[in-house]
mmCIF file of C-alpha atoms in Angstrom:
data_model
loop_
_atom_site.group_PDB
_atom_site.id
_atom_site.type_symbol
_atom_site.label_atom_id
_atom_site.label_comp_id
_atom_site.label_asym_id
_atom_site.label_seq_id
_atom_site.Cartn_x
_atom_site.Cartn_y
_atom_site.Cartn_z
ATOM 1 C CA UNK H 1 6.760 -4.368 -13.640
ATOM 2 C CA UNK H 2 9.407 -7.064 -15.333
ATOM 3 C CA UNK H 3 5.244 -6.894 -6.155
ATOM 4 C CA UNK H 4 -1.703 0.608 21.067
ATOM 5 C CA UNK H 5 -1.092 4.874 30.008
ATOM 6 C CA UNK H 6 -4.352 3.988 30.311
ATOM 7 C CA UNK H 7 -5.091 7.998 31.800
ATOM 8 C CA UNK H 8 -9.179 7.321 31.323
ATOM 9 C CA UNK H 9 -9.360 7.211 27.251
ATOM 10 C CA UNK H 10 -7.571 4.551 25.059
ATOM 11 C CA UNK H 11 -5.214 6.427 21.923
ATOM 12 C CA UNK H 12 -3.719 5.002 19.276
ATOM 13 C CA UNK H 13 -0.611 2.363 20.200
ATOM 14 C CA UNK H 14 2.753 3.089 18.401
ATOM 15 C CA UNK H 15 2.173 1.279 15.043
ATOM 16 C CA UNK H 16 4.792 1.001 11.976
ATOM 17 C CA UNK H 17 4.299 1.959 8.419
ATOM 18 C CA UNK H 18 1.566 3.238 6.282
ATOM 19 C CA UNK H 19 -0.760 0.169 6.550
ATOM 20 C CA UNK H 20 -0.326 -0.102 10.049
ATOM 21 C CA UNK H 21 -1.103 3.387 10.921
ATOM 22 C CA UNK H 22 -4.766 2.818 9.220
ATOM 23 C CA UNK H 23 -5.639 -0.911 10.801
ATOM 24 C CA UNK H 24 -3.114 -2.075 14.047
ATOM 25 C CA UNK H 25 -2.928 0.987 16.235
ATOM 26 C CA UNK H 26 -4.451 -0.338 19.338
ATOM 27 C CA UNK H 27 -4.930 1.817 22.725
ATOM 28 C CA UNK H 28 -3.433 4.224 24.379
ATOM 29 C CA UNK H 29 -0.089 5.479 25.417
ATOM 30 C CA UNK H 30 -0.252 8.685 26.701
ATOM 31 C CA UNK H 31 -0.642 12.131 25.423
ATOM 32 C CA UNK H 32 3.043 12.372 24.111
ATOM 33 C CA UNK H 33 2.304 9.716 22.070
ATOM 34 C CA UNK H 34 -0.939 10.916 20.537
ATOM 35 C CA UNK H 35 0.053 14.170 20.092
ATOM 36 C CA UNK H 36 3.033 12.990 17.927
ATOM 37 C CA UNK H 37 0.671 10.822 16.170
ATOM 38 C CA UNK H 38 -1.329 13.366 15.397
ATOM 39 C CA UNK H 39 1.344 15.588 13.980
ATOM 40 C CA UNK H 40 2.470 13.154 11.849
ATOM 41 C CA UNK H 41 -1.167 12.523 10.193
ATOM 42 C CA UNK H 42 -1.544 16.481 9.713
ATOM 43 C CA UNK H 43 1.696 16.263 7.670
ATOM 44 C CA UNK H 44 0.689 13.339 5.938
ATOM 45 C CA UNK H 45 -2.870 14.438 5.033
ATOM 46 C CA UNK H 46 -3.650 15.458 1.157
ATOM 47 C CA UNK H 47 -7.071 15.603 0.213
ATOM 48 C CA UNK H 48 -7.601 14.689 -3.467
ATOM 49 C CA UNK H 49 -10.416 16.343 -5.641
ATOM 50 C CA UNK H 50 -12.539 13.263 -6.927
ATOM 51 C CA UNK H 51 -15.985 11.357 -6.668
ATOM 52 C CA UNK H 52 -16.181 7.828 -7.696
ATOM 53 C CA UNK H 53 -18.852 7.339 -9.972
ATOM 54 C CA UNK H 54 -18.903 3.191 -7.833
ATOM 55 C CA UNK H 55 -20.229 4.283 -4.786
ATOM 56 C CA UNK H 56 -23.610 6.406 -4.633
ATOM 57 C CA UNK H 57 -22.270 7.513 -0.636
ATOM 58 C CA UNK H 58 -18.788 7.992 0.618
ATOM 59 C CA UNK H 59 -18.180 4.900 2.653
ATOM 60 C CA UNK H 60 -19.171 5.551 5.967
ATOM 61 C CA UNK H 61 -16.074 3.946 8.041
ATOM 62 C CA UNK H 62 -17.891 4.855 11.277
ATOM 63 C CA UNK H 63 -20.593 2.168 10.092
ATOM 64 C CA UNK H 64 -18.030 -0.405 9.516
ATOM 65 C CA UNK H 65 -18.486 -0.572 6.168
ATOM 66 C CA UNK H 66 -15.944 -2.638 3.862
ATOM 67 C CA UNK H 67 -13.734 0.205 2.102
ATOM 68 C CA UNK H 68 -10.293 0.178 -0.331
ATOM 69 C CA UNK H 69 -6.854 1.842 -0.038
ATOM 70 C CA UNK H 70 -4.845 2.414 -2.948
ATOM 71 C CA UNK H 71 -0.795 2.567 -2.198
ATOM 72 C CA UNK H 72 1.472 4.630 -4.445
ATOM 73 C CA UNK H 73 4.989 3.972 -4.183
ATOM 74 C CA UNK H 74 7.160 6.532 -5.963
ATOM 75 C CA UNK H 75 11.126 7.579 -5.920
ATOM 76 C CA UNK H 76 10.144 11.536 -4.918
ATOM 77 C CA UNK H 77 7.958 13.657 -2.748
ATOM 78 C CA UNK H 78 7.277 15.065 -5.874
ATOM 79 C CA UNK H 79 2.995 14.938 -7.029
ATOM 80 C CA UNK H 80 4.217 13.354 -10.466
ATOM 81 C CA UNK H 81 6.384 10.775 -11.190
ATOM 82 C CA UNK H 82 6.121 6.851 -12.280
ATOM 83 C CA UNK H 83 4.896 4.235 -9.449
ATOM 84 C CA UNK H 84 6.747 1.608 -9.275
ATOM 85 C CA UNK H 85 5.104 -0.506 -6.673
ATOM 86 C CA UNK H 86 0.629 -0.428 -6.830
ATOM 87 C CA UNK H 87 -0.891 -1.761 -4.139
ATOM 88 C CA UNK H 88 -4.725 -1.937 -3.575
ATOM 89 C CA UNK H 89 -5.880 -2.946 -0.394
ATOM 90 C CA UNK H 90 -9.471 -4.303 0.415
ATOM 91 C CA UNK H 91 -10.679 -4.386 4.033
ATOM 92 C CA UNK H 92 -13.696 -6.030 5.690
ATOM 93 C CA UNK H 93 -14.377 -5.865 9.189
ATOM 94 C CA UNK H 94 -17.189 -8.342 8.608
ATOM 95 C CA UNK H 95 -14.979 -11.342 7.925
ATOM 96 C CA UNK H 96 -11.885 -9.375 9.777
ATOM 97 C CA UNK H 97 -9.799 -9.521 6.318
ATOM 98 C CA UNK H 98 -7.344 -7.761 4.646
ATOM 99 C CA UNK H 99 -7.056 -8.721 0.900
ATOM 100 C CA UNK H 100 -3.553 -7.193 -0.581
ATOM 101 C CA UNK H 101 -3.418 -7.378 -4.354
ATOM 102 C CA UNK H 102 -0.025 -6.602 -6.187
ATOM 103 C CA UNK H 103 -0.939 -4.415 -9.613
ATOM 104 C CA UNK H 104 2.568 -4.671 -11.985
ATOM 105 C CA UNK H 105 3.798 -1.620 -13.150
ATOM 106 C CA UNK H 106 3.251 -2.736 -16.498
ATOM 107 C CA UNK H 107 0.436 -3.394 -17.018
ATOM 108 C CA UNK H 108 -1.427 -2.681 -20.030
ATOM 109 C CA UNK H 109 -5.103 -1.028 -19.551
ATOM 110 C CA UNK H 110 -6.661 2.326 -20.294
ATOM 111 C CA UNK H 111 -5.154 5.790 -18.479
ATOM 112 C CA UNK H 112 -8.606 7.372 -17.337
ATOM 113 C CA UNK H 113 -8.752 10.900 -18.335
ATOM 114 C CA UNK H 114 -6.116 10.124 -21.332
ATOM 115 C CA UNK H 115 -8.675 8.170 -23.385
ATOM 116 C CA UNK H 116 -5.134 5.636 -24.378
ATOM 117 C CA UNK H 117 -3.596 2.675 -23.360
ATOM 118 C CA UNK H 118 -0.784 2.673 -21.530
ATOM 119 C CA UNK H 119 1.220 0.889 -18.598
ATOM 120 C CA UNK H 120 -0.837 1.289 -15.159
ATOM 121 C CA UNK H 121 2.011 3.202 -13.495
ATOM 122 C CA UNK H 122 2.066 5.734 -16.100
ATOM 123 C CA UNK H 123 -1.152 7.111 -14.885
ATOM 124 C CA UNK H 124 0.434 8.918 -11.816
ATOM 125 C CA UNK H 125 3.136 10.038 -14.208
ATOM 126 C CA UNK H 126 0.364 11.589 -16.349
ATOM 127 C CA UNK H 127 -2.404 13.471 -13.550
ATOM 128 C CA UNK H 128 -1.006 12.572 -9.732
ATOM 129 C CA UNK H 129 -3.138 10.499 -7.546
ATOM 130 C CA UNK H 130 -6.282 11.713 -8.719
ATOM 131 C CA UNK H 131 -5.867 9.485 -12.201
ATOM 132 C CA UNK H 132 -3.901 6.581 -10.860
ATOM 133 C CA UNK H 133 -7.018 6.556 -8.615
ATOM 134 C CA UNK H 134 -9.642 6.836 -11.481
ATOM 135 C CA UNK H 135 -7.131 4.411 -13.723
ATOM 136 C CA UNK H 136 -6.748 1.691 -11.062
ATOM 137 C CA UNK H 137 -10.568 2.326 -9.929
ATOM 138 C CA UNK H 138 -11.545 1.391 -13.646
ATOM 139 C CA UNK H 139 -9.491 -1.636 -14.452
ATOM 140 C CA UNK H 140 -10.262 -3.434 -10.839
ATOM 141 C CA UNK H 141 -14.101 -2.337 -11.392
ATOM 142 C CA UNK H 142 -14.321 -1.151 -7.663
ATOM 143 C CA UNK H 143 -14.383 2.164 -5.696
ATOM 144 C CA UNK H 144 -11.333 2.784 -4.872
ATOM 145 C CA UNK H 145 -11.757 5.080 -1.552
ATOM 146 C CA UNK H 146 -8.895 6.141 -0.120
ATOM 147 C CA UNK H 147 -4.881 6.047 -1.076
ATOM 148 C CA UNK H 148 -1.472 6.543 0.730
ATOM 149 C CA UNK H 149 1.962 7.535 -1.372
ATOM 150 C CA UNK H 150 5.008 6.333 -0.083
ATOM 151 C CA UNK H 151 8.560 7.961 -1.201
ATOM 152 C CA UNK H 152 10.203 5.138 -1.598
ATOM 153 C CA UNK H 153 13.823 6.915 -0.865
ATOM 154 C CA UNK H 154 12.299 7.614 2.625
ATOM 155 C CA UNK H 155 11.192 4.142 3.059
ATOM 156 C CA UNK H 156 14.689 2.934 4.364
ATOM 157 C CA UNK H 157 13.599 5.390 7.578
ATOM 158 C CA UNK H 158 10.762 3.720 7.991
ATOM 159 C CA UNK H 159 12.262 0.376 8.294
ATOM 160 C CA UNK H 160 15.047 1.506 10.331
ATOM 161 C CA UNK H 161 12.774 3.160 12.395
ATOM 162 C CA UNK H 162 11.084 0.046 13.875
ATOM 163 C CA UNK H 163 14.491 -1.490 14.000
ATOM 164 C CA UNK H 164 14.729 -3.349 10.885
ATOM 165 C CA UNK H 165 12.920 -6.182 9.620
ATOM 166 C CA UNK H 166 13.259 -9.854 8.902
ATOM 167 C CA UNK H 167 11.889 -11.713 5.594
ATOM 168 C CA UNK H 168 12.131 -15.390 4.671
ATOM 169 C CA UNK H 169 14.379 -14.869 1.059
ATOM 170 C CA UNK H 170 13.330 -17.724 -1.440
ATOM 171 C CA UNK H 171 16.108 -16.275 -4.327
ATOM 172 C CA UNK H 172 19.685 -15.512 -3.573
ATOM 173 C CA UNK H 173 20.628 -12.791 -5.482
ATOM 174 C CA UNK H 174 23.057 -9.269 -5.145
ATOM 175 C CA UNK H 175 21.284 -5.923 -5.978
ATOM 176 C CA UNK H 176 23.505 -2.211 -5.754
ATOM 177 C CA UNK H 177 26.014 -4.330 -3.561
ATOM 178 C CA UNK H 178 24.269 -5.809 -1.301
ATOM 179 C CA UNK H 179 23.884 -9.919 -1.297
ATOM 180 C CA UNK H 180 20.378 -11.613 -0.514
ATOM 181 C CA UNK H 181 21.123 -14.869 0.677
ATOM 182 C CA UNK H 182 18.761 -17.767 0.605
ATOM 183 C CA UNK H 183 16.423 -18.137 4.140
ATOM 184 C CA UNK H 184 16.014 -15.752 6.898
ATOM 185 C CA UNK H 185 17.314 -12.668 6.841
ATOM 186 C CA UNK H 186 17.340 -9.060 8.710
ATOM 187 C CA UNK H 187 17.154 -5.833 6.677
ATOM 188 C CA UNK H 188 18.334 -2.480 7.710
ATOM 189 C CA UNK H 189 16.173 0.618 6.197
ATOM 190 C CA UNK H 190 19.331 0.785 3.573
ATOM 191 C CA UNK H 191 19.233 -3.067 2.919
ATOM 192 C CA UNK H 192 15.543 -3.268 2.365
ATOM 193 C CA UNK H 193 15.225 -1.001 -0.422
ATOM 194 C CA UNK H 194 17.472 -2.605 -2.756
ATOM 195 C CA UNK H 195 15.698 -5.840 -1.731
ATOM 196 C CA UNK H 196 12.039 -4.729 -2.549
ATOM 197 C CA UNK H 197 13.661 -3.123 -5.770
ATOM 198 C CA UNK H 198 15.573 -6.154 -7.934
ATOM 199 C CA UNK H 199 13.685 -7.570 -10.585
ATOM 200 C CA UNK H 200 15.661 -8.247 -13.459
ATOM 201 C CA UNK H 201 17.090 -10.881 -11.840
ATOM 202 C CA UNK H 202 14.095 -12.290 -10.604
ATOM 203 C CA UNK H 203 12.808 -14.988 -12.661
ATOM 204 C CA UNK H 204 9.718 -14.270 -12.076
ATOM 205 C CA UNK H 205 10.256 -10.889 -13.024
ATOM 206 C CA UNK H 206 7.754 -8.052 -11.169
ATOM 207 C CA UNK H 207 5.785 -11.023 -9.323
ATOM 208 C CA UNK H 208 8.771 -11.835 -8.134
ATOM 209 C CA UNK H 209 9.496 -8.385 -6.708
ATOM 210 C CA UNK H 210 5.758 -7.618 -5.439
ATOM 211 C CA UNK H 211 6.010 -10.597 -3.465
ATOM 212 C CA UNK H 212 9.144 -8.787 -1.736
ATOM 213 C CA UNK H 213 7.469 -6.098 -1.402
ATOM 214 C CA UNK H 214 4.481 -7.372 0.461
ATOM 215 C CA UNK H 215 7.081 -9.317 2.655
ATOM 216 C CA UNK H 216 8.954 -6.123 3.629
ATOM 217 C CA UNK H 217 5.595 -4.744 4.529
ATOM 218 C CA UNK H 218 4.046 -7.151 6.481
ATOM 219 C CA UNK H 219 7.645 -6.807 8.437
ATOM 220 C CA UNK H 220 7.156 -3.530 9.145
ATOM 221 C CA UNK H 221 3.762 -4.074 10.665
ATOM 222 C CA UNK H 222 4.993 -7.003 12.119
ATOM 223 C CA UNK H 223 8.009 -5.200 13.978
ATOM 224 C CA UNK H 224 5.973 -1.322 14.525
ATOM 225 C CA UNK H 225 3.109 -3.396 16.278
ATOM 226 C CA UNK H 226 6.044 -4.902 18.787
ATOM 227 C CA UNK H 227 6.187 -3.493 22.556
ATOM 228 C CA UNK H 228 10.010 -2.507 21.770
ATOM 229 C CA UNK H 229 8.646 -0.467 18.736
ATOM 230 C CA UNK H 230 6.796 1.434 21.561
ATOM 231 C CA UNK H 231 10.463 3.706 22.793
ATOM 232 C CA UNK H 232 11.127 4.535 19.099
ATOM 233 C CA UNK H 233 7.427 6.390 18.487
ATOM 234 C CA UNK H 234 9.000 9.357 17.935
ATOM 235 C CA UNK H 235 10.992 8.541 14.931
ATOM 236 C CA UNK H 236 8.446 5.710 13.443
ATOM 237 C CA UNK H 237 5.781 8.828 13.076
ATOM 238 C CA UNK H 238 8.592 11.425 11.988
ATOM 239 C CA UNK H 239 9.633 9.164 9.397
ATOM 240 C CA UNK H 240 6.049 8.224 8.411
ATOM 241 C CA UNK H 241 5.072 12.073 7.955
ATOM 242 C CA UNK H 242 7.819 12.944 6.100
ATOM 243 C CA UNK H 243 7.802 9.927 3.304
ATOM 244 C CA UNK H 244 3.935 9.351 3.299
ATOM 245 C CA UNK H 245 0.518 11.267 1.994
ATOM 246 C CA UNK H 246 -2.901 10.192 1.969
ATOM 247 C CA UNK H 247 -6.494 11.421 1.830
ATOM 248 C CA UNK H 248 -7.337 9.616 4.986
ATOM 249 C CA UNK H 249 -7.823 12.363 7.498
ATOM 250 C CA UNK H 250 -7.194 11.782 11.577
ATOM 251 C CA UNK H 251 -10.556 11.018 12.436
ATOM 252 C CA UNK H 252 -11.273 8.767 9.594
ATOM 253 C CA UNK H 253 -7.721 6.880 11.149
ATOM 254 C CA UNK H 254 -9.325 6.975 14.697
ATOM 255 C CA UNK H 255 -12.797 5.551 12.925
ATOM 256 C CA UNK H 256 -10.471 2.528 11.413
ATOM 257 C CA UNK H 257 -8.702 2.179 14.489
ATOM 258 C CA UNK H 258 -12.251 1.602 16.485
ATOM 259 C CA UNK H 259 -13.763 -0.705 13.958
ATOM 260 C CA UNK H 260 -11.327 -2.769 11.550
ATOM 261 C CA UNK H 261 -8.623 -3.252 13.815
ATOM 262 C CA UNK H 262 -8.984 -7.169 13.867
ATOM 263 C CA UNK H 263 -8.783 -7.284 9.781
ATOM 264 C CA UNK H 264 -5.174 -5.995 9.904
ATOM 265 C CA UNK H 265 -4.198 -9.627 11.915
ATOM 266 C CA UNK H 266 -5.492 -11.529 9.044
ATOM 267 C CA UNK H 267 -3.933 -10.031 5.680
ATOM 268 C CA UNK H 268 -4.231 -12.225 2.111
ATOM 269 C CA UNK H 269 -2.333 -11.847 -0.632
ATOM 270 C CA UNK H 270 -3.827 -11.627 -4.297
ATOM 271 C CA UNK H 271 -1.429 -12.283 -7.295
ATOM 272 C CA UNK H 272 -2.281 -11.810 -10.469
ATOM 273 C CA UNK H 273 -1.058 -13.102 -13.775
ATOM 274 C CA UNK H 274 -0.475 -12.389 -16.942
ATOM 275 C CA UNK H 275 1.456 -12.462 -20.405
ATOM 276 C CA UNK H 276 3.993 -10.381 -21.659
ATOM 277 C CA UNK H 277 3.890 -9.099 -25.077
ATOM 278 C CA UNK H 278 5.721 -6.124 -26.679
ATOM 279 C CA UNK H 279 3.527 -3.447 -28.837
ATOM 280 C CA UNK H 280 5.883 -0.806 -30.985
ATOM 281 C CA UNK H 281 8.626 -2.596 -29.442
ATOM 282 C CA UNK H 282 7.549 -1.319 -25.825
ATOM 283 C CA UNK H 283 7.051 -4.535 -23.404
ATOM 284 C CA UNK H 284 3.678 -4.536 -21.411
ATOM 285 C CA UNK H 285 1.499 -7.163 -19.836
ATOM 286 C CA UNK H 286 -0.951 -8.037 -20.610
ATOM 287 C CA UNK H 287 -3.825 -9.465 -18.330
ATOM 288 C CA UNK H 288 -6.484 -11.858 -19.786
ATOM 289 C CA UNK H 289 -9.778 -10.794 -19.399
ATOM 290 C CA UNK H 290 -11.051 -14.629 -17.681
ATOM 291 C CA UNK H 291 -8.251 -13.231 -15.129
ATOM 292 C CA UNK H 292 -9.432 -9.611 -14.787
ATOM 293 C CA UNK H 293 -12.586 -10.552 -14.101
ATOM 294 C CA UNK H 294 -11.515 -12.902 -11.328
ATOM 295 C CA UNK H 295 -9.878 -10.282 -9.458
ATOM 296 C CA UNK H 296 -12.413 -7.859 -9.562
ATOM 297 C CA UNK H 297 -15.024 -10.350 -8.966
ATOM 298 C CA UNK H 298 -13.096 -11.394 -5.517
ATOM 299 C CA UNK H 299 -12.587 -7.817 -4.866
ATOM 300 C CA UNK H 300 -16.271 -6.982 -5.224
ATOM 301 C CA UNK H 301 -16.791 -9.741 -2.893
ATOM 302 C CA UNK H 302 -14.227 -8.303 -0.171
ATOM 303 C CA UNK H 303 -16.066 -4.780 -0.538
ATOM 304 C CA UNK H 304 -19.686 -6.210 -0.284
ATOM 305 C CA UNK H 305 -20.762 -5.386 -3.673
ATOM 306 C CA UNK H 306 -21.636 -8.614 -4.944
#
């Protein structure tokens, strides 16, 4: 980078985006609702062939133990391609937390399964999900459980599906011809893209846009967790099934729902930094290793492993 009818049993409660799906759904709304919920996780569903070597067990989500999402956000529906936005998620339903760390796309550290270096969000671009999972899994030092891609194109749905959201814009800026003022503002689905997307002008660069992006998606959850969000169901699951994968199957999401629901009230955002440096005249950054460690040893910490 250069960032919820109560007919006897409780379901899942119209929710938002990606995250939300996994930790805010709440009780029930009816049958109509769960079964388009559910139709929208059987679309979404992608099992990925892998076993971390940093976990002996699958974590077992119906124990409540502390797990780790890995978001993928690409420009196609495609199983290749470049991720521009790497997101790893730590949740503990011990302390009711959600830790959020930003990964830049350029950062420099070693493609798993390429035996090079190379800029982190080349590894998708290389083997899919499986080696962004193995590459990300390595440089963190933590399991890295499950993941969810995003399309990115289809992420404009998503916003305009909850009815657009509103950020709190530090930098005024213009991006494909559309002008960010300074302070509060509401995004459409085709407004919010371009926002979450500028970083040349950003001074500070990729932090600079991972900080949008985390806004935008705390937004989303903020706005699909609403009671109006609860008439639009229909199109907030259509338009999550058609822009989103993961390995996370419907159960596991029920298991989450039941047990870590409180953490996704309480999410923390993790920066970290680093210097930029060009090798064969190709810019990367490049994270310090007193840094590195700090993350992974507050990540470890999230998880339980320390």
């Amino acid at each position: 980078m250069r960032s919820n009818n109560k007919k006897g049993k409780k379901w899942l409660k119209v929710t938002g985006i990606i995250f939300l799906v996994l930790l805010i759904a709440g009780g029930a709304y009816g049958f109509t609702v769960y079964k388009s919920f559910r139709t929208a996780v059987d679309t979404m569903h992608e099992p990925v062939e892998r076993k971390t070597e940093k976990r002996e067990e699958p974590v077992a989500l119906v124990e409540k133990e502390p797990f780790s999402v890995l978001m993928l956000g690409t420009d196609s529906k495609n199983n290749k391609g470049r991720t521009d936005t790497i997101i790893v998620l730590t949740v503990n339903p011990t302390n009711n937390s959600v830790k959020m760390l930003s990964i830049p796309r350029d950062t420099r550290t070693e493609i798993i399964g390429r035996g090079k270096q190379d800029k982190i969000n080349h590894a998708h671009a290389f083997g899919g999900v499986e080696m962004a999972m193995d590459t990300v899994e390595n440089f963190l030092d933590i399991p890295i459980d499950y993941y969810m891609k995003v399309n990115m194109e289809g992420f404009k749905d998503v916003v305009n599906a909850v009815g657009g959201v509103t950020v709190n814009n530090t930098l005024d800026f213009s991006y494909d011809g559309v002008h960010f003022p300074v302070g509060e503002i509401t995004l459409t689905g085709e407004e919010a893209l371009p926002y979450v997307r500028m970083r040349k002008e950003d001074p500070n660069g990729d932090f600079g846009r991972n900080t949008r992006q985390r806004q935008v998606i705390q937004a989303v959850l903020k706005e699909g967790a609403s009671i109006s969000s609860l008439t639009n169901f229909s199109d907030i699951f259509k338009a999550i099934g058609d822009n989103v994968k993961t390995n996370l199957t419907f159960d596991q999401m029920v298991d989450i729902q039941k047990n870590y629901k409180l953490a996704g009230n309480n999410i923390q955002q993790m920066e970290m930094k680093g210097n930029g440096t060009r090798i064969n005249g190709i810019y990367y950054l490049q994270i310090p290793q007193d840094e590195q460690t700090r993350i992974q040893n507050e990540l470890k910490a999230q998880l339980e492993l320390q």
